[in-house]
Structures are given as C-alpha cells and as structure tokens.
Coordinates of C-alpha atoms in Angstrom, one line a residue:
M27 CA 121.3 134.2 14.2
S28 CA 125.1 134.4 15.6
G29 CA 124.2 136.2 18.8
T30 CA 121.7 136.1 21.7
P31 CA 119.2 138.4 22.6
A32 CA 120.7 140.5 25.6
N33 CA 117.0 139.8 27.4
L34 CA 117.1 136.0 27.3
A35 CA 118.6 134.4 29.9
T36 CA 120.9 131.7 29.0
P37 CA 121.2 128.0 30.4
T38 CA 123.9 128.8 32.8
R39 CA 122.1 131.9 34.0
F40 CA 118.9 129.7 34.4
R41 CA 121.5 126.9 36.1
D42 CA 122.6 129.8 38.4
S43 CA 119.4 130.6 39.7
E44 CA 118.1 127.7 40.6
E45 CA 121.1 126.8 43.0
G46 CA 120.4 130.0 44.4
G47 CA 116.9 129.4 45.2
I48 CA 118.1 126.1 46.6
T49 CA 121.1 127.6 48.8
L50 CA 118.0 129.9 50.1
L51 CA 115.7 126.9 50.6
G52 CA 118.1 125.0 52.3
I53 CA 119.3 127.6 54.5
M54 CA 115.4 127.8 55.9
V55 CA 115.1 124.3 56.3
I56 CA 118.2 124.2 58.2
A57 CA 117.4 126.9 60.5
L58 CA 113.9 125.0 60.9
M59 CA 115.5 122.0 62.1
L60 CA 117.7 124.0 64.2
M61 CA 115.0 125.5 66.1
I62 CA 112.8 122.3 66.2
M63 CA 116.1 120.7 67.6
G64 CA 116.7 123.4 70.0
I65 CA 112.7 123.2 70.8
A66 CA 112.9 119.3 71.7
V67 CA 116.7 120.2 73.8
D68 CA 115.3 122.8 75.5
V69 CA 111.9 120.9 76.5
A70 CA 113.4 117.5 77.5
N71 CA 116.7 120.0 79.7
A72 CA 113.4 121.5 81.5
Y73 CA 111.8 118.4 81.6
R74 CA 114.6 116.9 83.3
H75 CA 115.0 119.5 85.5
K76 CA 111.6 119.6 86.4
T77 CA 111.8 115.6 87.5
Q78 CA 115.3 116.3 89.4
L79 CA 113.4 118.9 91.3
Q80 CA 110.4 116.5 91.5
I81 CA 112.3 113.2 93.1
V82 CA 113.9 115.7 95.9
A83 CA 111.1 117.7 96.9
D84 CA 109.4 114.2 97.7
A85 CA 112.4 113.1 99.4
A86 CA 112.8 116.0 101.6
T87 CA 109.4 116.1 102.4
R88 CA 109.7 112.2 103.1
S89 CA 112.9 113.0 105.7
G90 CA 110.9 115.6 107.6
L91 CA 108.1 113.0 107.9
G92 CA 110.7 110.9 109.3
S93 CA 111.4 113.8 111.9
L94 CA 107.7 114.2 113.2
A95 CA 107.3 110.1 113.0
R96 CA 110.5 110.6 116.0
G97 CA 108.6 113.0 118.0
E98 CA 111.0 115.6 116.9
D99 CA 109.8 119.3 117.2
A100 CA 108.5 121.8 114.3
T101 CA 112.1 123.6 114.5
T102 CA 114.1 120.2 114.0
T103 CA 111.6 119.1 110.6
R104 CA 112.4 122.4 108.6
R105 CA 115.7 122.0 109.3
V106 CA 116.0 118.0 108.0
V107 CA 113.5 119.4 105.3
L108 CA 116.1 122.3 104.1
E109 CA 118.9 119.9 104.6
M110 CA 117.9 117.6 102.3
I111 CA 117.4 120.1 99.4
E112 CA 120.7 121.8 100.3
R113 CA 122.2 118.2 99.7
N114 CA 120.7 117.7 96.9
L115 CA 120.4 121.1 95.1
P116 CA 122.9 123.8 96.7
V117 CA 121.8 127.4 96.6
A118 CA 125.4 128.4 95.4
Y119 CA 124.8 125.9 92.3
Y120 CA 120.7 126.3 91.8
G121 CA 119.4 129.4 93.7
Q122 CA 117.2 129.5 96.3
L123 CA 114.3 127.0 95.6
V124 CA 112.1 128.1 98.4
T125 CA 111.2 131.7 98.1
D126 CA 109.4 131.8 101.1
P127 CA 109.9 129.0 104.1
A128 CA 107.0 130.1 106.3
T129 CA 104.5 129.4 103.2
E130 CA 105.9 127.4 101.0
L131 CA 107.4 124.5 103.4
Q132 CA 104.4 123.2 106.2
L133 CA 103.9 121.0 108.8
L134 CA 99.9 120.5 108.4
R135 CA 97.7 117.9 110.0
Y136 CA 96.3 115.3 107.2
D137 CA 92.7 113.7 107.4
A138 CA 92.9 110.7 105.6
T139 CA 89.3 110.0 106.0
A140 CA 88.5 113.3 103.9
G141 CA 91.6 113.8 102.2
T142 CA 92.0 117.3 103.2
L143 CA 94.9 119.5 104.9
D144 CA 94.3 121.3 107.8
R145 CA 96.7 123.6 110.7
P146 CA 97.5 121.4 113.1
N147 CA 96.5 121.5 117.4
E148 CA 96.7 120.3 121.0
D149 CA 94.6 117.6 119.8
A150 CA 95.7 116.7 116.5
Q151 CA 99.3 116.9 115.8
A152 CA 100.8 117.3 111.9
N153 CA 101.2 114.3 110.3
A154 CA 102.1 115.9 106.9
V155 CA 104.8 117.9 105.3
V156 CA 104.1 120.5 101.9
L157 CA 106.8 121.6 100.4
R158 CA 106.9 123.7 97.1
L159 CA 110.4 124.2 95.1
Q160 CA 110.8 126.5 92.1
R161 CA 113.4 128.3 89.9
S162 CA 111.5 130.9 88.4
E163 CA 112.9 134.9 87.1
A164 CA 110.9 136.4 90.5
E165 CA 114.0 134.6 92.4
G166 CA 116.6 135.3 89.7
N167 CA 117.3 131.6 88.8
P168 CA 115.3 130.0 86.2
L169 CA 116.9 127.6 84.2
P170 CA 118.8 129.0 81.4
T171 CA 117.5 127.6 78.0
L172 CA 120.3 126.7 75.2
L173 CA 119.2 127.1 71.6
M174 CA 115.3 128.6 72.3
N175 CA 117.1 131.9 73.2
L176 CA 117.3 132.3 69.6
I177 CA 113.8 132.6 69.3
G178 CA 113.5 135.1 71.8
H179 CA 112.6 132.9 75.1
N180 CA 115.8 132.7 77.6
A181 CA 114.8 131.2 80.5
W182 CA 111.9 128.4 81.9
S183 CA 110.2 128.9 85.6
L184 CA 109.5 125.6 86.9
S185 CA 108.0 124.7 90.1
V186 CA 107.4 121.4 91.7
T187 CA 105.7 120.8 94.5
S188 CA 105.3 117.6 97.4
V189 CA 102.5 116.7 100.0
A190 CA 104.1 113.8 101.7
V191 CA 101.9 112.1 105.0
L192 CA 101.9 109.6 107.7
A193 CA 98.7 107.9 106.9
P194 CA 97.0 104.8 108.7
T195 CA 97.8 101.2 107.0
Q196 CA 94.6 100.1 105.1
R197 CA 95.1 96.8 104.5
C198 CA 95.7 95.8 108.2
G199 CA 95.4 98.4 111.1
N200 CA 96.7 97.8 114.7
A201 CA 94.6 95.8 116.1
E202 CA 93.9 93.0 113.9
G203 CA 97.2 90.8 114.3
I204 CA 100.8 90.0 115.4
V205 CA 103.6 93.2 114.6
A206 CA 107.1 92.9 115.3
R207 CA 109.9 95.0 114.7
G208 CA 112.1 92.0 115.1
S209 CA 111.3 88.8 113.6
L210 CA 108.3 87.0 114.0
A211 CA 108.7 83.2 113.9
L212 CA 105.4 81.1 114.9
N213 CA 105.4 77.7 116.5
S214 CA 109.0 76.6 117.2
D215 CA 107.6 73.3 117.8
P216 CA 108.1 71.1 114.9
S217 CA 105.0 68.7 115.6
G218 CA 102.7 71.2 115.6
K219 CA 100.7 73.6 112.8
V220 CA 99.6 76.9 112.6
G221 CA 96.3 77.8 111.4
F222 CA 94.4 81.6 110.8
A223 CA 91.4 82.7 109.7
A224 CA 90.6 84.5 107.0
G225 CA 92.3 88.4 107.6
F226 CA 94.4 87.4 109.6
C227 CA 97.9 89.9 109.2
L228 CA 101.4 89.2 110.2
H229 CA 104.2 91.8 110.0
S230 CA 108.1 91.9 110.4
Q231 CA 110.2 94.1 110.1
T232 CA 113.6 91.8 109.3
S233 CA 112.3 87.8 109.2
L234 CA 109.1 85.9 109.5
S235 CA 109.2 82.2 109.9
L236 CA 106.4 80.2 109.7
P237 CA 105.3 76.4 109.9
E238 CA 103.5 73.7 108.0
I239 CA 99.9 75.6 107.8
A240 CA 97.3 73.2 109.6
Q241 CA 94.9 71.9 106.3
G242 CA 91.9 73.5 106.1
S243 CA 92.9 77.4 107.8
S244 CA 93.0 80.4 105.4
L245 CA 96.4 82.3 104.3
P246 CA 97.4 85.3 106.4
R247 CA 97.9 88.3 105.2
V248 CA 101.6 88.9 105.4
S249 CA 103.7 92.2 105.5
L250 CA 107.5 91.6 105.1
P251 CA 109.9 94.4 103.3
D252 CA 112.1 91.8 101.8
P253 CA 110.2 89.0 100.6
K254 CA 113.6 86.5 100.4
R255 CA 113.6 86.9 104.7
C256 CA 110.4 84.8 104.9
E257 CA 111.3 81.3 105.9
S258 CA 109.9 77.5 106.6
G259 CA 106.6 77.2 105.7
C260 CA 106.1 80.2 103.1
A261 CA 107.6 78.7 100.7
K262 CA 106.3 75.4 100.9
G263 CA 104.0 75.7 97.6
V264 CA 102.7 78.8 98.4
D265 CA 103.3 82.1 96.2
M266 CA 103.6 84.7 99.1
W267 CA 103.8 87.9 96.7
A268 CA 100.7 86.8 94.7
S269 CA 98.8 89.6 93.0
R270 CA 95.5 87.2 92.9
P271 CA 94.3 85.1 95.9
P272 CA 95.5 81.7 95.5
A273 CA 93.2 78.8 94.3
G274 CA 90.7 77.5 96.8
E275 CA 91.2 79.7 99.4
G276 CA 88.3 81.5 100.1
G277 CA 89.3 85.0 98.9
S278 CA 92.6 85.4 101.3
D279 CA 95.7 86.8 100.3
L280 CA 99.9 86.7 100.7
R281 CA 100.4 90.2 99.3
P282 CA 102.3 92.6 101.1
M283 CA 99.7 95.1 103.3
A284 CA 102.7 97.4 103.7
L285 CA 106.6 98.3 102.6
N286 CA 106.8 101.1 104.3
F287 CA 105.5 100.8 107.6
V288 CA 106.5 104.0 109.8
M289 CA 106.8 101.7 113.2
P290 CA 107.4 103.5 116.7
Q291 CA 109.6 102.8 119.3
T292 CA 107.4 100.8 121.6
R293 CA 108.8 100.8 124.5
D294 CA 108.6 104.7 124.3
H295 CA 104.9 104.5 123.4
V296 CA 104.4 101.9 126.6
L297 CA 106.1 104.3 129.3
R298 CA 104.7 107.7 127.4
L299 CA 101.4 105.5 128.6
A300 CA 102.5 104.6 131.9
E301 CA 103.8 107.7 133.3
G302 CA 100.8 109.8 131.2
F303 CA 98.1 107.9 133.2
L304 CA 99.7 108.4 136.9
D305 CA 100.6 112.1 136.0
P306 CA 97.4 114.5 136.9
A307 CA 99.3 117.3 135.1
V308 CA 99.2 115.5 131.9
T309 CA 95.8 114.5 129.9
L310 CA 96.8 112.0 127.2
L311 CA 94.1 111.5 124.3
E312 CA 94.9 107.8 124.9
E313 CA 93.4 108.2 128.8
K314 CA 90.3 110.5 127.0
A315 CA 89.7 107.6 124.7
F316 CA 90.1 105.3 127.7
F317 CA 87.6 106.5 130.6
A318 CA 85.6 107.8 127.9
T319 CA 83.4 105.3 128.4
R320 CA 84.1 103.8 131.6
P321 CA 82.6 105.4 134.6
L322 CA 83.4 105.5 137.9
D323 CA 81.7 102.8 139.1
G324 CA 82.0 100.3 142.1
D325 CA 81.6 99.9 146.1
P326 CA 83.6 103.1 147.9
E327 CA 83.7 101.4 150.9
A328 CA 86.0 98.6 150.0
L329 CA 89.0 101.2 149.0
R330 CA 88.1 102.8 152.7
E331 CA 88.2 99.3 154.1
V332 CA 91.7 98.9 152.9
G333 CA 92.8 102.5 154.4
L334 CA 92.7 104.9 151.6
D335 CA 90.8 108.3 151.5
T336 CA 87.8 108.3 149.0
E337 CA 86.6 111.7 149.7
E338 CA 86.3 113.9 146.0
I339 CA 87.5 111.3 144.4
E340 CA 86.8 111.5 140.6
K341 CA 87.3 109.6 137.6
G342 CA 90.9 108.6 136.2
D343 CA 92.6 109.7 140.1
V344 CA 95.2 107.5 141.0
L345 CA 95.2 105.6 144.0
R346 CA 99.0 104.3 145.5
V347 CA 98.3 100.9 147.2
T348 CA 101.1 98.4 148.4
P349 CA 100.6 95.2 147.1
L350 CA 99.0 93.2 150.1
Q351 CA 96.3 96.6 150.5
F352 CA 95.2 95.5 146.5
S353 CA 95.0 92.2 147.3
Q354 CA 92.9 92.6 150.1
M355 CA 90.7 94.1 148.3
R356 CA 86.7 92.4 148.0
E357 CA 86.4 94.7 145.6
R358 CA 88.4 97.6 142.6
P359 CA 85.9 100.2 142.0
S360 CA 86.0 100.7 138.3
G361 CA 87.2 104.2 135.9
L362 CA 90.5 104.6 138.4
V363 CA 94.2 104.2 138.3
Y364 CA 96.1 102.1 140.7
E365 CA 99.4 102.2 141.3
V366 CA 101.2 99.2 142.9
A367 CA 104.9 99.3 144.0
C368 CA 106.7 96.4 144.7
D369 CA 110.1 97.8 144.0
P370 CA 112.2 95.3 142.9
V371 CA 115.6 95.6 141.2
A372 CA 117.5 93.5 138.9
N373 CA 118.8 90.1 140.1
D374 CA 116.2 90.6 142.9
A375 CA 117.2 88.5 145.5
R376 CA 114.0 88.3 147.6
P377 CA 111.5 85.3 147.4
I378 CA 109.1 85.8 145.0
W379 CA 105.8 86.4 146.8
E380 CA 107.4 89.7 148.6
R381 CA 107.9 90.9 144.7
T382 CA 104.3 89.6 143.5
L383 CA 101.5 90.7 143.2
T384 CA 98.5 88.0 143.8
L385 CA 95.0 88.4 142.8
G386 CA 92.1 86.8 144.1
G387 CA 88.5 86.5 143.2
N388 CA 85.0 86.0 144.6
G389 CA 83.6 84.3 141.6
G390 CA 82.8 87.3 139.5
P391 CA 85.0 89.9 137.5
T392 CA 87.2 91.0 140.0
M393 CA 89.3 93.4 137.7
R394 CA 87.0 95.8 135.2
D395 CA 87.8 99.0 133.6
L396 CA 90.5 100.2 135.6
V397 CA 94.3 100.6 135.1
L398 CA 96.6 98.8 137.2
I399 CA 100.7 100.2 136.9
T400 CA 102.9 98.3 138.9
D401 CA 106.8 96.7 138.9
C402 CA 105.2 93.6 140.2
A403 CA 104.8 90.0 138.7
I404 CA 101.3 89.2 139.3
E405 CA 99.6 86.2 140.2
M406 CA 96.2 85.5 139.3
D407 CA 94.0 83.0 141.1
S408 CA 91.5 80.6 139.6
L409 CA 88.2 82.9 140.0
V410 CA 90.4 86.0 138.4
R411 CA 88.9 87.6 135.7
V412 CA 89.9 91.1 133.8
E413 CA 87.5 92.5 131.7
G414 CA 88.2 96.1 129.8
A415 CA 91.4 96.8 132.4
L416 CA 94.5 97.9 131.2
I417 CA 98.0 96.7 133.2
F418 CA 101.2 98.1 132.5
M419 CA 103.9 96.4 134.0
V420 CA 107.0 98.6 134.4
G421 CA 109.6 96.3 136.1
P422 CA 112.5 95.0 134.9
G423 CA 113.6 92.3 133.0
E424 CA 111.1 90.1 131.8
A425 CA 107.4 91.0 132.6
R426 CA 106.1 87.4 134.5
I427 CA 101.8 86.5 134.5
S428 CA 101.2 83.1 135.4
A429 CA 97.2 82.1 136.5
M430 CA 95.6 79.1 137.6
P431 CA 93.5 77.1 135.4
G432 CA 90.2 78.9 135.9
A433 CA 91.7 82.6 135.5
T434 CA 90.5 84.7 132.2
L435 CA 92.0 87.4 129.8
G436 CA 89.4 89.3 127.8
D437 CA 86.4 88.0 127.1
P438 CA 85.8 84.4 129.5
Q439 CA 83.4 83.4 126.8
T440 CA 85.3 83.7 124.1
G441 CA 84.0 86.4 122.0
C442 CA 84.8 89.3 120.3
N443 CA 83.0 92.0 122.7
P444 CA 85.2 95.6 122.6
A445 CA 84.2 96.6 126.2
L446 CA 85.8 93.3 127.2
R447 CA 89.0 93.7 125.9
A448 CA 92.2 93.7 128.2
R449 CA 95.4 95.2 127.3
L450 CA 98.6 94.3 128.7
M451 CA 102.1 96.6 128.4
T452 CA 105.4 95.8 129.3
L453 CA 108.4 97.7 128.8
G454 CA 110.4 95.0 128.5
D455 CA 110.4 91.1 127.5
L456 CA 106.9 89.7 127.4
A457 CA 106.3 85.8 128.2
L458 CA 102.6 85.5 127.8
P459 CA 100.8 82.1 129.0
S460 CA 98.3 80.8 126.2
S461 CA 95.4 80.4 128.1
L462 CA 95.1 84.1 129.0
A463 CA 95.3 85.1 125.6
L464 CA 92.6 83.3 123.9
S465 CA 89.9 85.7 123.8
N466 CA 90.1 89.9 123.3
V467 CA 93.3 90.3 124.5
S468 CA 96.1 92.7 123.3
A469 CA 99.5 92.9 124.5
V470 CA 101.9 95.7 123.5
A471 CA 105.7 94.5 124.7
G472 CA 108.8 96.7 124.5
G473 CA 111.1 94.2 124.3
N474 CA 110.4 90.7 122.8
I475 CA 106.9 88.5 123.3
R476 CA 106.9 84.9 123.7
L477 CA 103.4 83.1 123.3
E478 CA 103.9 80.0 125.9
R479 CA 102.3 76.6 124.7
S480 CA 99.8 74.9 126.4
P481 CA 100.8 72.8 129.4
D482 CA 98.7 70.1 128.1
R483 CA 100.3 70.7 124.0
R484 CA 97.1 71.2 122.4
P485 CA 96.6 73.3 119.8
V486 CA 95.4 76.9 121.8
P487 CA 92.3 78.5 119.3
H488 CA 93.2 82.7 119.9
T489 CA 90.4 85.2 119.3
G490 CA 91.2 88.7 118.8
L491 CA 94.5 88.2 119.7
V492 CA 97.1 91.2 119.1
L493 CA 100.7 91.5 120.0
H494 CA 102.9 94.5 119.1
A495 CA 106.3 93.9 120.1
G496 CA 109.3 95.9 120.0
G497 CA 111.8 92.9 119.2
A498 CA 111.0 89.6 118.0
V499 CA 107.6 87.6 118.9
T500 CA 108.0 83.8 119.1
S501 CA 105.4 80.9 119.9
E502 CA 105.7 77.5 121.3
G503 CA 103.3 74.5 120.3
A504 CA 100.6 74.7 117.7
H505 CA 98.0 77.7 117.7
H506 CA 95.1 78.8 115.7
F507 CA 94.6 82.9 115.7
A508 CA 91.8 84.6 114.0
H509 CA 91.0 88.3 114.7
C510 CA 87.5 90.0 115.7
M511 CA 86.3 91.0 112.4
A512 CA 83.1 93.0 114.1
E513 CA 86.0 95.1 116.4
P514 CA 87.2 98.4 114.6
I515 CA 90.9 98.1 112.8
S516 CA 92.4 100.6 115.0
D517 CA 92.6 101.0 118.9
P518 CA 93.7 104.2 120.1
L519 CA 95.8 102.9 122.6
L520 CA 97.8 100.6 121.0
P521 CA 101.1 101.7 118.5
T522 CA 100.1 103.5 115.6
M523 CA 100.6 101.9 112.5
R524 CA 101.5 104.2 109.2
V525 CA 103.0 104.4 105.8
I526 CA 104.6 107.1 104.4
A527 CA 102.6 108.2 101.3
N528 CA 102.6 111.3 98.7
V529 CA 99.3 112.8 98.1
M530 CA 97.6 115.7 95.7
P531 CA 95.0 117.1 98.2
D532 CA 93.7 120.4 97.3
L533 CA 96.4 123.3 98.2
S534 CA 95.0 126.2 96.8
D535 CA 94.4 127.9 100.4
I536 CA 97.5 126.6 101.6
L537 CA 99.9 127.4 99.3
P538 CA 100.1 131.2 98.0
P539 CA 100.5 132.1 94.1
Q540 CA 103.8 131.5 92.8
A541 CA 105.9 134.6 92.8
K542 CA 105.8 136.9 89.7
P543 CA 108.7 138.5 88.1
H544 CA 109.5 142.0 88.9
R545 CA 108.6 144.1 86.0
K546 CA 111.6 145.6 84.5
I547 CA 112.0 149.0 83.6
D548 CA 113.4 150.2 80.5
M549 CA 115.6 152.5 79.5
P550 CA 114.5 156.2 78.3
G551 CA 113.4 156.2 74.3
N552 CA 113.5 152.6 74.8
Q553 CA 110.1 151.8 75.9
V554 CA 108.4 149.3 74.2
K555 CA 104.9 150.4 73.3
D556 CA 102.0 148.0 72.6
L557 CA 100.0 147.5 69.5
P558 CA 96.1 149.4 70.2
A559 CA 93.4 147.0 70.9
L560 CA 91.4 146.1 67.8
G561 CA 88.5 149.4 66.6
M562 CA 90.9 151.8 68.3
P563 CA 92.3 154.5 66.0
R564 CA 96.1 154.6 66.0
P565 CA 97.9 157.0 67.9
G566 CA 98.3 160.2 65.2
S567 CA 95.7 159.0 62.9

C-alpha cells in the first residue's frame, strides 16, 4: 500500500505527543519544586525572624533586670525595656511589637522555690520581667512570605515570650565564703599557705590570686567571670574549670558557681541598713528579721544608771548615747539600737582616745543581740564578748577595730551556732584582726577588707567567716577557711548574691490571649459562602 490511513498516527505524531506529555510533566515538576523551595525559603525566613524576636526579647528583659537591680522604679524599668526593643527592632520598620504594654510588659515577683510568678508588694519587690513580642495581622505587621503567597499563604504571625528573673545563687549562698567586687588575693605572705574545708566559696569580679594550697586541704568553689584572671596558685597543677572534681579531693570542685552575678553596691547596702535601723519611720525587712529572734532583755536599771530614760521602751527602739555612757554601762540590754557618736572628721587631729569607743567586760558577754551604730573606732579589752550583735562603723576612712587577747566576736567556742553570729558592717575600708574572725563572723565593707595575720604568725583557722567587700579582699599570713555546714546558705542581712536567668514558668494566668486578626468585611456580592456541614442539604435542594 502506497499510502497511510488517515486514522493511523505517524511516528512523528507519536513523538510530538510524547514531547507534549514530557513538557506537561516538566511544568508540573518545576511547579512542585518551586512550591517546595518556596516553603523552605519562607519557613527558614520565619524561623530566622522568630529567633531575632527571641534574642531581642531576652536582651530587653535582661536590661530591665539590670534596672531593677540598680533600684530604679517601675517607670524607668519599663522605659529601659522599650528602649532596648526600639534600638534593635525599630517601630518604623517592624511595626508595634508590644501590642499592649500594660499586659505584655510586666514587672512581677518570682518565687525561685516554687517556680511561680506573682504580683509584687511591699514585702516582696519585683525581681522578674515578663515580655511578649509579636508580629501579627491583628497589629498590621505580620511577616510577609516571599514565595508561599503563590499558594495563598501571604504572611506569618510570630510571637515570642521572655521571662528573666533575678534568682539567688544555687551553688554558693551569700553566707558561705568570701566575695569581692574587686580583686581577691589570699595570703600575701609568700612563706604561708592557705587551706580550705570542702565547699568553701570564693568569688571575685576582677581577679583571683591564691598561694600554694596546704597539703590535705580541699579545693574551694571558685567563681570568676574571666578564668584567665586566676593567678598564682590557681594554675599550679590545678584544672580550675574542670567539669568534675579532681581526683582525690573528696568531692570538692573548682567549677565556676556563677558567671553573671548581680552584685549590689556594698556601701549602699550598709548605708541603707544603718539609716533604716536608726529611723523609727522606716521598717526594713532586714530589721524585722534581726529582731524577730531577739527579745528586749536585760536590766533596764543599767540604762538609768547612766542617765537614760527607760520609760515605755520597746524592742527596736533607738538610744542615743555618748561613748562614755556606753563604755560605763555595766550591762547593755539586748533588743535595742544604740547610736554612739564620736563625730570624727577626715584627718582628725584629736588624740585617738577622744575618737575611740572602748568596750570593757565583766567576765560575761557584754554585747549580745543588739545593734551598735557608731562613727568611732572600737577597742575591746580581754573580757569583751560580742555575740549575736550587729555593729555598723560609719566613720570616715578605714574602720579600725582592735582587741586585746581573749576578746571575741561571734562564737567563743569556735562553733557554728547561728544565734551567736556577729555581723560587722563598714561604709569604707576595714582592717579585721585575725583574732576577731575565728568563728561565726560576717564582715561587710563598702571598700576593701584586709584580713590581718596573727601576731605570732601562726596559721589562723576560721570557721564560718563571711567577707563581702565593695572593693578588694586581701589576707596576710597563713589562714584556713571553713564554712558552717549547719547554717543556711543565705543571710537576709548580707548583700544578696543573685544571677540573671531566663525561665519559663506557667504564664497562662499572667499574659492575656494573643490578639486575633480583625474580621475582614467583604464587598457586597463577593462574600465567600461556607460549604454546608456533612449531612445538611444544600441550599435549593
């Protein structure tokens, strides 16, 4: 047959038909690939923007905590948070990220024990910042998609929350060791050694210098923001930042206990307490804690003998006495605040005895469970014992307290009875004799603290010694430090050591539901009708 039937396809037509099928399949594959790429690109872009929101939210809440730690009010703290947001995510570009500052930016009280948030009050100040940031259709600033709008998804709604809190330190409390805002150098005497019982804590914000650690001694717990600033004995065969205790050290370790301490200004802490104890119109939480276990006790006749009025005297009352009156008292009733003024000035040329408060004893504890606030230097004779007392030294220059052999601060039996703890606080520098820091003594100084060597140059054992310095801490001679294991790790009268931490407590009762998009109103005739529910007849059927 010379011709081809008209109804039979030629090879060319078969080929053309196949090419058409391949072209259609290729278009479908390309479309599918573009859709997958679009999803991947847009999802990655949304994740990147959400991560950016979270970073800024965390930075803003931490900035707010810094404001709270400085003692600034709620208005200032809120402004600090909003300024941090604006600095990183300007409203002009990203839109309003905090939809309602009254509810989505809150200053609350965090209970570290229960892990819950509550409203602050007079007894529990704010220590947490809660923040929610969102880009949403409700606020008109959602994150536009790049390719997914081809399949009808035009924008992402993103939301993040951040809760930053000032939480007490967990590894070491504020009554377990030595804390210095400046440098910490133990034992400036090259011939001596330093020793530690297990668990003793050291913290410095700048640098730490340790001599050779005595043989058989445990290693302390050390916190230092920059490990490179640990000098001398720190590097002698000791892996300071080991993740587990060195072999043979009985479970102690040198891991950093906290690298982001929020340290209060120590001088401000001392001044606030001293002024609060003196002012009858101010009742501090620390004052309540101190007098809660210290009754008004003693012979009031001892006060009348030196010319003081004791009518209607109550626990916590302030008695203003001269150095002579205070020195001559045969007994000093507990549960009271004694203000003793020498009125010294800088470069005071008066003889030392005219600006010194001399404490004498009669064989028993002469100062127990009371508060002494003085600008005098203090001298103690061999019979004086100070137990359970709080002493403020508020004079200019270095605070000077000296004692004859036999005088004691804290527990005279070198035990760990918390009721006998003596607390010494100064506005400036403090020179602390080793003989007065043997057991159950806390010293807080707005400036530097110098722990003196023993007169006979023998190693000095310290049990329950706590030092907080707004400046540096140095020691002279050989010392051995141990903390009181039976005591709580924190003391309400000492500066609070806190760290900034991000937590995620239950926020269901704290933050309101997120804003919903406004209902769109369609133009007449363009309403989109919903499909009928299953089992329902269609309209007109």
